[in-house]
Tab-separated table of C-alpha atoms and ligand atoms in Angstrom:
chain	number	residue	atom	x	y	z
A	1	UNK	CA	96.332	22.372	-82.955
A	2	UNK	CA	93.939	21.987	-79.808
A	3	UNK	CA	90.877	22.235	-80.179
A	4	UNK	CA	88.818	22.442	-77.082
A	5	UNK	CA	86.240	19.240	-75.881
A	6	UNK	CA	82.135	19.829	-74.898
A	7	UNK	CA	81.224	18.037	-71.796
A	8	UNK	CA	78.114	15.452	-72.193
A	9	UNK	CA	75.893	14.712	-69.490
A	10	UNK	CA	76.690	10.953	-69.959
A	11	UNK	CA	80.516	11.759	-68.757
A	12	UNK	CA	81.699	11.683	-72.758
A	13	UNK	CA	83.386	14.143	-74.406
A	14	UNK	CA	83.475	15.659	-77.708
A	15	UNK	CA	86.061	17.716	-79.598
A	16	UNK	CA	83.736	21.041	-80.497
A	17	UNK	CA	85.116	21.473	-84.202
A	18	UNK	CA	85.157	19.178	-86.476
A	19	UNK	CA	84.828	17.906	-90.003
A	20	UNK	CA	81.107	17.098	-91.738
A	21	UNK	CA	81.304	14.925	-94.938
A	22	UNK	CA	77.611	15.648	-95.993
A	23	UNK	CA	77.819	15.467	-100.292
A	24	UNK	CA	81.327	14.601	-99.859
A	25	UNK	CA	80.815	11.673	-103.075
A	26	UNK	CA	81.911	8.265	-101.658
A	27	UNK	CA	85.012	8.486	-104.127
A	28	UNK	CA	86.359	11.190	-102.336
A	29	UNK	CA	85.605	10.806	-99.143
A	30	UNK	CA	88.832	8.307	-97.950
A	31	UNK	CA	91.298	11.429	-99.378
A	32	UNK	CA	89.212	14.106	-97.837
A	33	UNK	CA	88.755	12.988	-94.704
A	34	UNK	CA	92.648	12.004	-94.899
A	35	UNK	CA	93.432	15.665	-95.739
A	36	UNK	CA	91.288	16.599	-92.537
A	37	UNK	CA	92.988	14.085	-90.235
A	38	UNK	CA	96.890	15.795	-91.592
A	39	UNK	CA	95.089	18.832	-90.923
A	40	UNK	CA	94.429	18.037	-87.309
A	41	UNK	CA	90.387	17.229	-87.014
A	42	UNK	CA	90.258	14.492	-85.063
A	43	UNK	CA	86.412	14.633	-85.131
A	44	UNK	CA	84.090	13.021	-88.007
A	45	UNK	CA	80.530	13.712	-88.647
A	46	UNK	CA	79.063	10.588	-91.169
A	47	UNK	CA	75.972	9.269	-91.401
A	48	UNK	CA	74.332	6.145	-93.094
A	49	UNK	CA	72.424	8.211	-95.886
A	50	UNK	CA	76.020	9.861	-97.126
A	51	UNK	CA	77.149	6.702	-98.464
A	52	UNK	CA	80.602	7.630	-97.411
A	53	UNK	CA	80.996	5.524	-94.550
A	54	UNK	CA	83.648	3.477	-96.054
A	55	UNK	CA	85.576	6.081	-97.080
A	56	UNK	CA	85.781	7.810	-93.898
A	57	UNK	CA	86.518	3.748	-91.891
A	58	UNK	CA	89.447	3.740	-94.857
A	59	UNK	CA	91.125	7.085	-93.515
A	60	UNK	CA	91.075	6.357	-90.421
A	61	UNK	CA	92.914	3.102	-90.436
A	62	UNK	CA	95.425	4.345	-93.001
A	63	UNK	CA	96.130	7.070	-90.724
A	64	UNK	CA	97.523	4.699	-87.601
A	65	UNK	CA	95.399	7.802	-85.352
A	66	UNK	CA	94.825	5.585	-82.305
A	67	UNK	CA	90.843	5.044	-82.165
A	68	UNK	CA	90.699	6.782	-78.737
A	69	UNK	CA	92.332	10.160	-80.111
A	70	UNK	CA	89.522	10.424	-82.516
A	71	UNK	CA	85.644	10.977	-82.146
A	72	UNK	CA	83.545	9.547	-84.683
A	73	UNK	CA	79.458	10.390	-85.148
A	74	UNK	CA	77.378	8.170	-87.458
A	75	UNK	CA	73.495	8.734	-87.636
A	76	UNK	CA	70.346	6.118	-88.001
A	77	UNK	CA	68.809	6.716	-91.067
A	78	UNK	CA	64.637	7.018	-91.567
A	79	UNK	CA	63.818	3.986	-92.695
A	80	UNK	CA	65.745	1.974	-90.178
A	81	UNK	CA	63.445	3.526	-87.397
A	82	UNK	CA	61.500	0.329	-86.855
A	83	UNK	CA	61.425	-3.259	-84.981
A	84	UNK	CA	64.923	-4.336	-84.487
A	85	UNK	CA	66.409	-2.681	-87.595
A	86	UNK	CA	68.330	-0.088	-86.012
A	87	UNK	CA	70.465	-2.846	-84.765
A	88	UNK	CA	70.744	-4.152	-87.838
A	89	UNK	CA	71.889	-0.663	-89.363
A	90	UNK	CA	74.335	0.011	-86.599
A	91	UNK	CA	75.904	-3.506	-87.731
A	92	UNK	CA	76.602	-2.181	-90.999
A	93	UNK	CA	77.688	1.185	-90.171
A	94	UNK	CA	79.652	-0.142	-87.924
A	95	UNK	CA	81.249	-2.820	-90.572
A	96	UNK	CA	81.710	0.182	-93.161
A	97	UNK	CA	83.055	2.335	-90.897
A	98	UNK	CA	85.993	-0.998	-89.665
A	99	UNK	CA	85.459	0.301	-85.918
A	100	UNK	CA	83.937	-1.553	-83.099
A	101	UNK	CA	81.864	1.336	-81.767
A	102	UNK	CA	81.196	4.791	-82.464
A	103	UNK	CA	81.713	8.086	-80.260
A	104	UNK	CA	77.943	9.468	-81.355
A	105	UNK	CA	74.914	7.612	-82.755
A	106	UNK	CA	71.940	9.853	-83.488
A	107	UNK	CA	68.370	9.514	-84.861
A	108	UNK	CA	68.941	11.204	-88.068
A	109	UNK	CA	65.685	13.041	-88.422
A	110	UNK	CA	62.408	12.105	-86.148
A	111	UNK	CA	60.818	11.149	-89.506
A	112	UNK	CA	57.088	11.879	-87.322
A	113	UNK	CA	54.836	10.459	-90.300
A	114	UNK	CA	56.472	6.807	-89.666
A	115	UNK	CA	56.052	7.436	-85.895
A	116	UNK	CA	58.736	5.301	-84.820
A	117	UNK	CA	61.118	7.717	-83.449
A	118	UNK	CA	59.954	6.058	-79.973
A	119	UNK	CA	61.294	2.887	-80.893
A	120	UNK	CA	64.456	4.141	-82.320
A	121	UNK	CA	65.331	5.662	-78.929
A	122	UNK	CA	64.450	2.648	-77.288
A	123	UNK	CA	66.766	0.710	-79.390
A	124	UNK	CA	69.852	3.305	-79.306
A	125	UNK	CA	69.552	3.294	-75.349
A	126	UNK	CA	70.518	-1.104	-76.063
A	127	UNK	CA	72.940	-0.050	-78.829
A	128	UNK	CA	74.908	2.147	-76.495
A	129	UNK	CA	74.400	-0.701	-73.327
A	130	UNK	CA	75.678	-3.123	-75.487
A	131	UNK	CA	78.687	-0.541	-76.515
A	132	UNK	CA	78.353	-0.195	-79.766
A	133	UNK	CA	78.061	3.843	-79.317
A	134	UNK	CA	79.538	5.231	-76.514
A	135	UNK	CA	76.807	8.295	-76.112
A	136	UNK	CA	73.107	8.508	-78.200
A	137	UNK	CA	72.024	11.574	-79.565
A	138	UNK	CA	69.238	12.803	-81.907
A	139	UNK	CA	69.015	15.161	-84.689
A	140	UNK	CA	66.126	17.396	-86.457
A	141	UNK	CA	64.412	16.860	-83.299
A	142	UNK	CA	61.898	19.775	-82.170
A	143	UNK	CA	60.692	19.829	-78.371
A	144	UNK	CA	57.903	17.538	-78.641
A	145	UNK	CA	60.023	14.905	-79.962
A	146	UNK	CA	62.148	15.424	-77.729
A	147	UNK	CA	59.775	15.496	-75.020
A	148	UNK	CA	58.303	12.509	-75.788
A	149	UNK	CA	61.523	10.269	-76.189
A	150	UNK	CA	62.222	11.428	-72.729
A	151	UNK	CA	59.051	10.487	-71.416
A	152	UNK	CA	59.124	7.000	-72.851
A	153	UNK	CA	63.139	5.829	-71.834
A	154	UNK	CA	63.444	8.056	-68.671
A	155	UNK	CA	67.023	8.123	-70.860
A	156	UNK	CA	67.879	12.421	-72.154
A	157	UNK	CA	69.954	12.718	-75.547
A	158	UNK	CA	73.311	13.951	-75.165
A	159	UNK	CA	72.806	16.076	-78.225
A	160	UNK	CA	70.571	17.453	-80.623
A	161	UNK	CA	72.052	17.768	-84.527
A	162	UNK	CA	70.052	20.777	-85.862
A	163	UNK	CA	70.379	23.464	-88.527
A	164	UNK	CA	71.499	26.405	-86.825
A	165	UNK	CA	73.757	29.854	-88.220
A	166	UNK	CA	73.171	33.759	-88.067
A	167	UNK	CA	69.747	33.597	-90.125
A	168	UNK	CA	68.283	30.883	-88.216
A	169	UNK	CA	68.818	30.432	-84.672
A	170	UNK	CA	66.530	28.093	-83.078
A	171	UNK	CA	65.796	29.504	-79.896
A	172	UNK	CA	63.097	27.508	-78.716
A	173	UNK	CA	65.251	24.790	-79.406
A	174	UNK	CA	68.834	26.152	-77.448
A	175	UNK	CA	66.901	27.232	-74.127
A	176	UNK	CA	65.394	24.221	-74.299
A	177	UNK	CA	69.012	22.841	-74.929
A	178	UNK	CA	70.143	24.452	-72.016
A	179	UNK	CA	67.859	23.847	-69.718
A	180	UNK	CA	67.900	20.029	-69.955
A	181	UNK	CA	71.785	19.689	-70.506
A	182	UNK	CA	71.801	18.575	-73.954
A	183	UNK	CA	74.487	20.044	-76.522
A	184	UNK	CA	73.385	21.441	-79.609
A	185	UNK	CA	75.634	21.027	-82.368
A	186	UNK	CA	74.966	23.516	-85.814
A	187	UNK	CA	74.977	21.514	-88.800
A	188	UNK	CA	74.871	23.823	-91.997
A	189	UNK	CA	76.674	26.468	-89.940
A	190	UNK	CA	77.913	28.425	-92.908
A	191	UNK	CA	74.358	28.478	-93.893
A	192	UNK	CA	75.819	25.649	-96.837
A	193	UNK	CA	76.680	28.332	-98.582
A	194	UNK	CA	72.793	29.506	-99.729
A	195	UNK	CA	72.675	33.163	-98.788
A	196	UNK	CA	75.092	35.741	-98.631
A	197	UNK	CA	76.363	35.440	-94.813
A	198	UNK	CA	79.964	36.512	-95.397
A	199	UNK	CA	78.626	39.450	-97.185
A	200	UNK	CA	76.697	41.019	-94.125
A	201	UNK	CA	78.035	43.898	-92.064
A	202	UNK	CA	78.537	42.254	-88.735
A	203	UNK	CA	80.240	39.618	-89.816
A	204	UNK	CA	82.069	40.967	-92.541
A	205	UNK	CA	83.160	43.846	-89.944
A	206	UNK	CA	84.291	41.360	-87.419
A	207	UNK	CA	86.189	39.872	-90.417
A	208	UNK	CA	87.953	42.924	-90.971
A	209	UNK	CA	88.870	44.036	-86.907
A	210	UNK	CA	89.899	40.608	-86.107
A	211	UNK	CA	92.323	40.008	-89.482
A	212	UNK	CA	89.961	36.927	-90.104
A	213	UNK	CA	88.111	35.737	-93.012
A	214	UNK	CA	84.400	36.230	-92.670
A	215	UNK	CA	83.926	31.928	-92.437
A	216	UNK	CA	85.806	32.359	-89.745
A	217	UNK	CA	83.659	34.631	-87.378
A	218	UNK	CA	80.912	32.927	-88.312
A	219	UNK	CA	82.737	29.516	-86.507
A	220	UNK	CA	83.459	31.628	-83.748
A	221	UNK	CA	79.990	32.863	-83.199
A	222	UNK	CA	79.347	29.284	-82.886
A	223	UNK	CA	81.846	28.124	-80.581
A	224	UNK	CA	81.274	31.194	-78.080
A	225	UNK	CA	77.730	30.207	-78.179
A	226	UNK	CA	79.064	26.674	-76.999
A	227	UNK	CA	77.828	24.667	-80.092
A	228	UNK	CA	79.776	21.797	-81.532
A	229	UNK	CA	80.398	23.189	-85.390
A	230	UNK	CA	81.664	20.575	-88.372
A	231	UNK	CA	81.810	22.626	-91.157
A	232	UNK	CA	82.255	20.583	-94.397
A	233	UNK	CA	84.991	21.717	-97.348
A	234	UNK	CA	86.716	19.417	-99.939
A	235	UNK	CA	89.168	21.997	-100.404
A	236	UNK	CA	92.421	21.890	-98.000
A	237	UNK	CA	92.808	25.747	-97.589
A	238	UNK	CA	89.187	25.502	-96.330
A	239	UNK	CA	90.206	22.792	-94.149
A	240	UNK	CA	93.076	24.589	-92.506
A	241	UNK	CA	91.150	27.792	-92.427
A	242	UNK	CA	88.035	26.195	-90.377
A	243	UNK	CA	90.172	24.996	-87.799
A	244	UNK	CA	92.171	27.739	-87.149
A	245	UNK	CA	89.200	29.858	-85.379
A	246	UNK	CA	91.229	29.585	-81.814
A	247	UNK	CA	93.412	32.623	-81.977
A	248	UNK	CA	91.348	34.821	-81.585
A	249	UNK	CA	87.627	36.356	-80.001
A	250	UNK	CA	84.955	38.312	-80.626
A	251	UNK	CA	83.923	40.592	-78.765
A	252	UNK	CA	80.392	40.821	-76.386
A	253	UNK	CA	79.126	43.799	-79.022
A	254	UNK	CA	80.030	41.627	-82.627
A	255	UNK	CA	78.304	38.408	-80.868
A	256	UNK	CA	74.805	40.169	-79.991
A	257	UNK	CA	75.484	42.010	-83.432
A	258	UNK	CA	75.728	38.512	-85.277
A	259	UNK	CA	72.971	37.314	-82.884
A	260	UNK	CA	70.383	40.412	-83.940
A	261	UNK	CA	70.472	38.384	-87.537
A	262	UNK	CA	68.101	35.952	-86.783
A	263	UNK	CA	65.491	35.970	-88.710
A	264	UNK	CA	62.183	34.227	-89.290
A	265	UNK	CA	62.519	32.907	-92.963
A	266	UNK	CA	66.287	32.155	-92.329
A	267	UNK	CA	66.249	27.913	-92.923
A	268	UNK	CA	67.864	26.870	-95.872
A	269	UNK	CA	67.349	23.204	-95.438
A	270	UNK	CA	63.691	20.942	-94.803
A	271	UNK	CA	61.794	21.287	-91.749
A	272	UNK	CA	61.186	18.196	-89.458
A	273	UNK	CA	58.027	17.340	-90.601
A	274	UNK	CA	58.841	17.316	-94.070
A	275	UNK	CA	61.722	14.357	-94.100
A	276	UNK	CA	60.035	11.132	-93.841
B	301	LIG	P1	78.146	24.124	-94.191
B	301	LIG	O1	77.404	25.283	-93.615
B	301	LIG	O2	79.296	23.530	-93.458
B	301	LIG	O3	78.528	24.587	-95.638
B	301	LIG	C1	79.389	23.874	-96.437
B	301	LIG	C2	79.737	24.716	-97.640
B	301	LIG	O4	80.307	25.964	-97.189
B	301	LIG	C3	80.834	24.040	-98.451
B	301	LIG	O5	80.254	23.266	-99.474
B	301	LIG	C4	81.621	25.198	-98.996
B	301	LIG	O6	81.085	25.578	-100.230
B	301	LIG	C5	81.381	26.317	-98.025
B	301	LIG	N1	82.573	26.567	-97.179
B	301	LIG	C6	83.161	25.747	-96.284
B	301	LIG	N2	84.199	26.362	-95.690
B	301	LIG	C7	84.278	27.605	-96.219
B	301	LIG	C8	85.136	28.706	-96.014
B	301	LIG	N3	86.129	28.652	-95.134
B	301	LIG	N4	84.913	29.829	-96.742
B	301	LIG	C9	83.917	29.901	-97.632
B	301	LIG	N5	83.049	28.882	-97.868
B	301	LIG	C10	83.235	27.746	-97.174
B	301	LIG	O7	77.036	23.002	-94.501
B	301	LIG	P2	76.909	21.446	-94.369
B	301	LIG	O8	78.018	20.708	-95.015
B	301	LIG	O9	75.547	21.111	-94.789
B	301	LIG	O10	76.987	21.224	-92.789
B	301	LIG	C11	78.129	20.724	-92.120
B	301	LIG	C12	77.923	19.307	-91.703
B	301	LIG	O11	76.718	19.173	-90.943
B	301	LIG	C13	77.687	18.329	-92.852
B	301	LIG	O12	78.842	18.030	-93.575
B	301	LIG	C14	77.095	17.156	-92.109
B	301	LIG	O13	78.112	16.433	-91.436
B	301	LIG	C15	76.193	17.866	-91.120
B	301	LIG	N6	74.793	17.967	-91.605
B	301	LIG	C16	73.837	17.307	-90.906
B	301	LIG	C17	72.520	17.355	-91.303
B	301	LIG	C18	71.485	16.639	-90.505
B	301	LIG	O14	70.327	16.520	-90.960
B	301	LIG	N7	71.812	16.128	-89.355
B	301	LIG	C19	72.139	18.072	-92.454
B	301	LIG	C20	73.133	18.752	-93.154
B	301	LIG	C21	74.454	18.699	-92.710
């Protein structure tokens, strides 16, 4: 299975599909994220506030991968945004996960009603000096967070972790993307399951001309859109299935037909002001 690599505009790369272990219970985590290594992800989304940290640092040393071949994001949680803690919460992520740095490290949300997003940046930009993360990211972050981070360290994100799929498709937030060389990678890109997305025409059409199952398309909107996609499944036939979405493509007419779904009440999850 290869599965392409995103460009960052530190020099890093990133594998653009991989697996997300949001809800995945701590208990479970070390055999699911197993199952996804035998299945051929070689890239982990984690984050401090999953609680699964562990359990994803215990797959990955029982599976003898060697640490370059894999790709490994972990994320800052809120209230480690201030004075030196996010050093201190890299430490531990770091101890839970058993590795001495990781790929990604990204401001989970910009949590605006502490205001110490600022701070948090400043202290990534050392984290990743002292090589503790190899690129620094941010997630949840709307333009004039981003804006303002920039403004303050001189230092761009290499990526932006937002909720993006067919009902919701941020695009003050992709231009914006574009236009300053940061990736956007979709979390919830299934929509978590929430609405009926496989059930729509476009989608389920594409399903049906391509021989694919509708989860599919939707992962292949994605990646011909050029975001990084970990879609998150406990189950290992959902595993295999989400990763095989490189045999085949849409077509210019079923991706502006997915892309016409947008819509203004599409979110499923909180809004960035809302997660403090
Ligand atoms: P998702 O859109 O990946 O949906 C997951 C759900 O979709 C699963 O629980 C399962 O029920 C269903 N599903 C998965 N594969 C399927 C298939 N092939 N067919 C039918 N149904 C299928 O949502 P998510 O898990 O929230 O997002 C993916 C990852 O994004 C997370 O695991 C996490 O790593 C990340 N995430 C980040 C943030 C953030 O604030 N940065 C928030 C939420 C999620």
């Amino acid at each position: 299975m290869s599965i392409p690599t995103v460009s960052f505009h530190d020099g890093n790369t990133i594998p653009q599909l991989g697996y997300g272990v949001f809800l995945v219970p701590p208990e479970d985590t070390e055999r699911a994220v197993s199952e996804a290594l035998e299945v051929g992800y070689r890239h982990i989304d984690t984050a401090a506030i999953y609680r699964n940290e562990k359990g994803v640092g215990a797959a990955i040393a029982a599976s003898g991968i060697p640490r370059d071949e894999l790709f490994v994001t972990t994320k800052l949680w809120n209230n480690r945004q201030s004075g030196d803690q996010p050093h201190a919460a890299i430490d531990e992520s770091l101890q839970k996960l058993g590795l001495e740095y990781v790929d990604l490290y990204l401001i989970h949300w910009p949590a605006p009603a502490r205001a110490n997003y600022v701070n948090a940046w400043e202290k990534l930009v050392a984290i990743r000096e002292a090589g503790q993360a190899r690129s620094i990211g941010v997630s949840n972050f709307l333009v004039p967070h981003l804006e303002e981070i920039i403004a303050a360290t001189g230092v761009t994100p290499v990526a932006n972790q937002i909720e993006l799929h067919p009902a919701y498709q941020r695009r003050d937030l992709t231009d914006w993307a574009d236009a300053h060389d940061v990736r956007i990678e979709s979390w919830g890109p299934l929509g978590q399951g929430k609405y009926d997305l496989f059930g729509i025409p476009a989608i389920a059409d594409a399903a049906g001309a391509h021989g694919v199952s509708p989860a599919q398309v939707v992962l292949r909107w994605h990646l011909q859109h050029g975001f990084i996609v970990f879609p998150k499944s406990v189950r290992r036939e959902r595993l295999e299935e989400n990763i095989d979405v490189f045999g085949f493509e849409l077509t210019e007419a079923e991706i502006a037909a997915i892309d016409g779904l947008d819509r203004p009440d599409g979110r499923v999850g909180s809004t960035a002001d809302e997660v403090n």
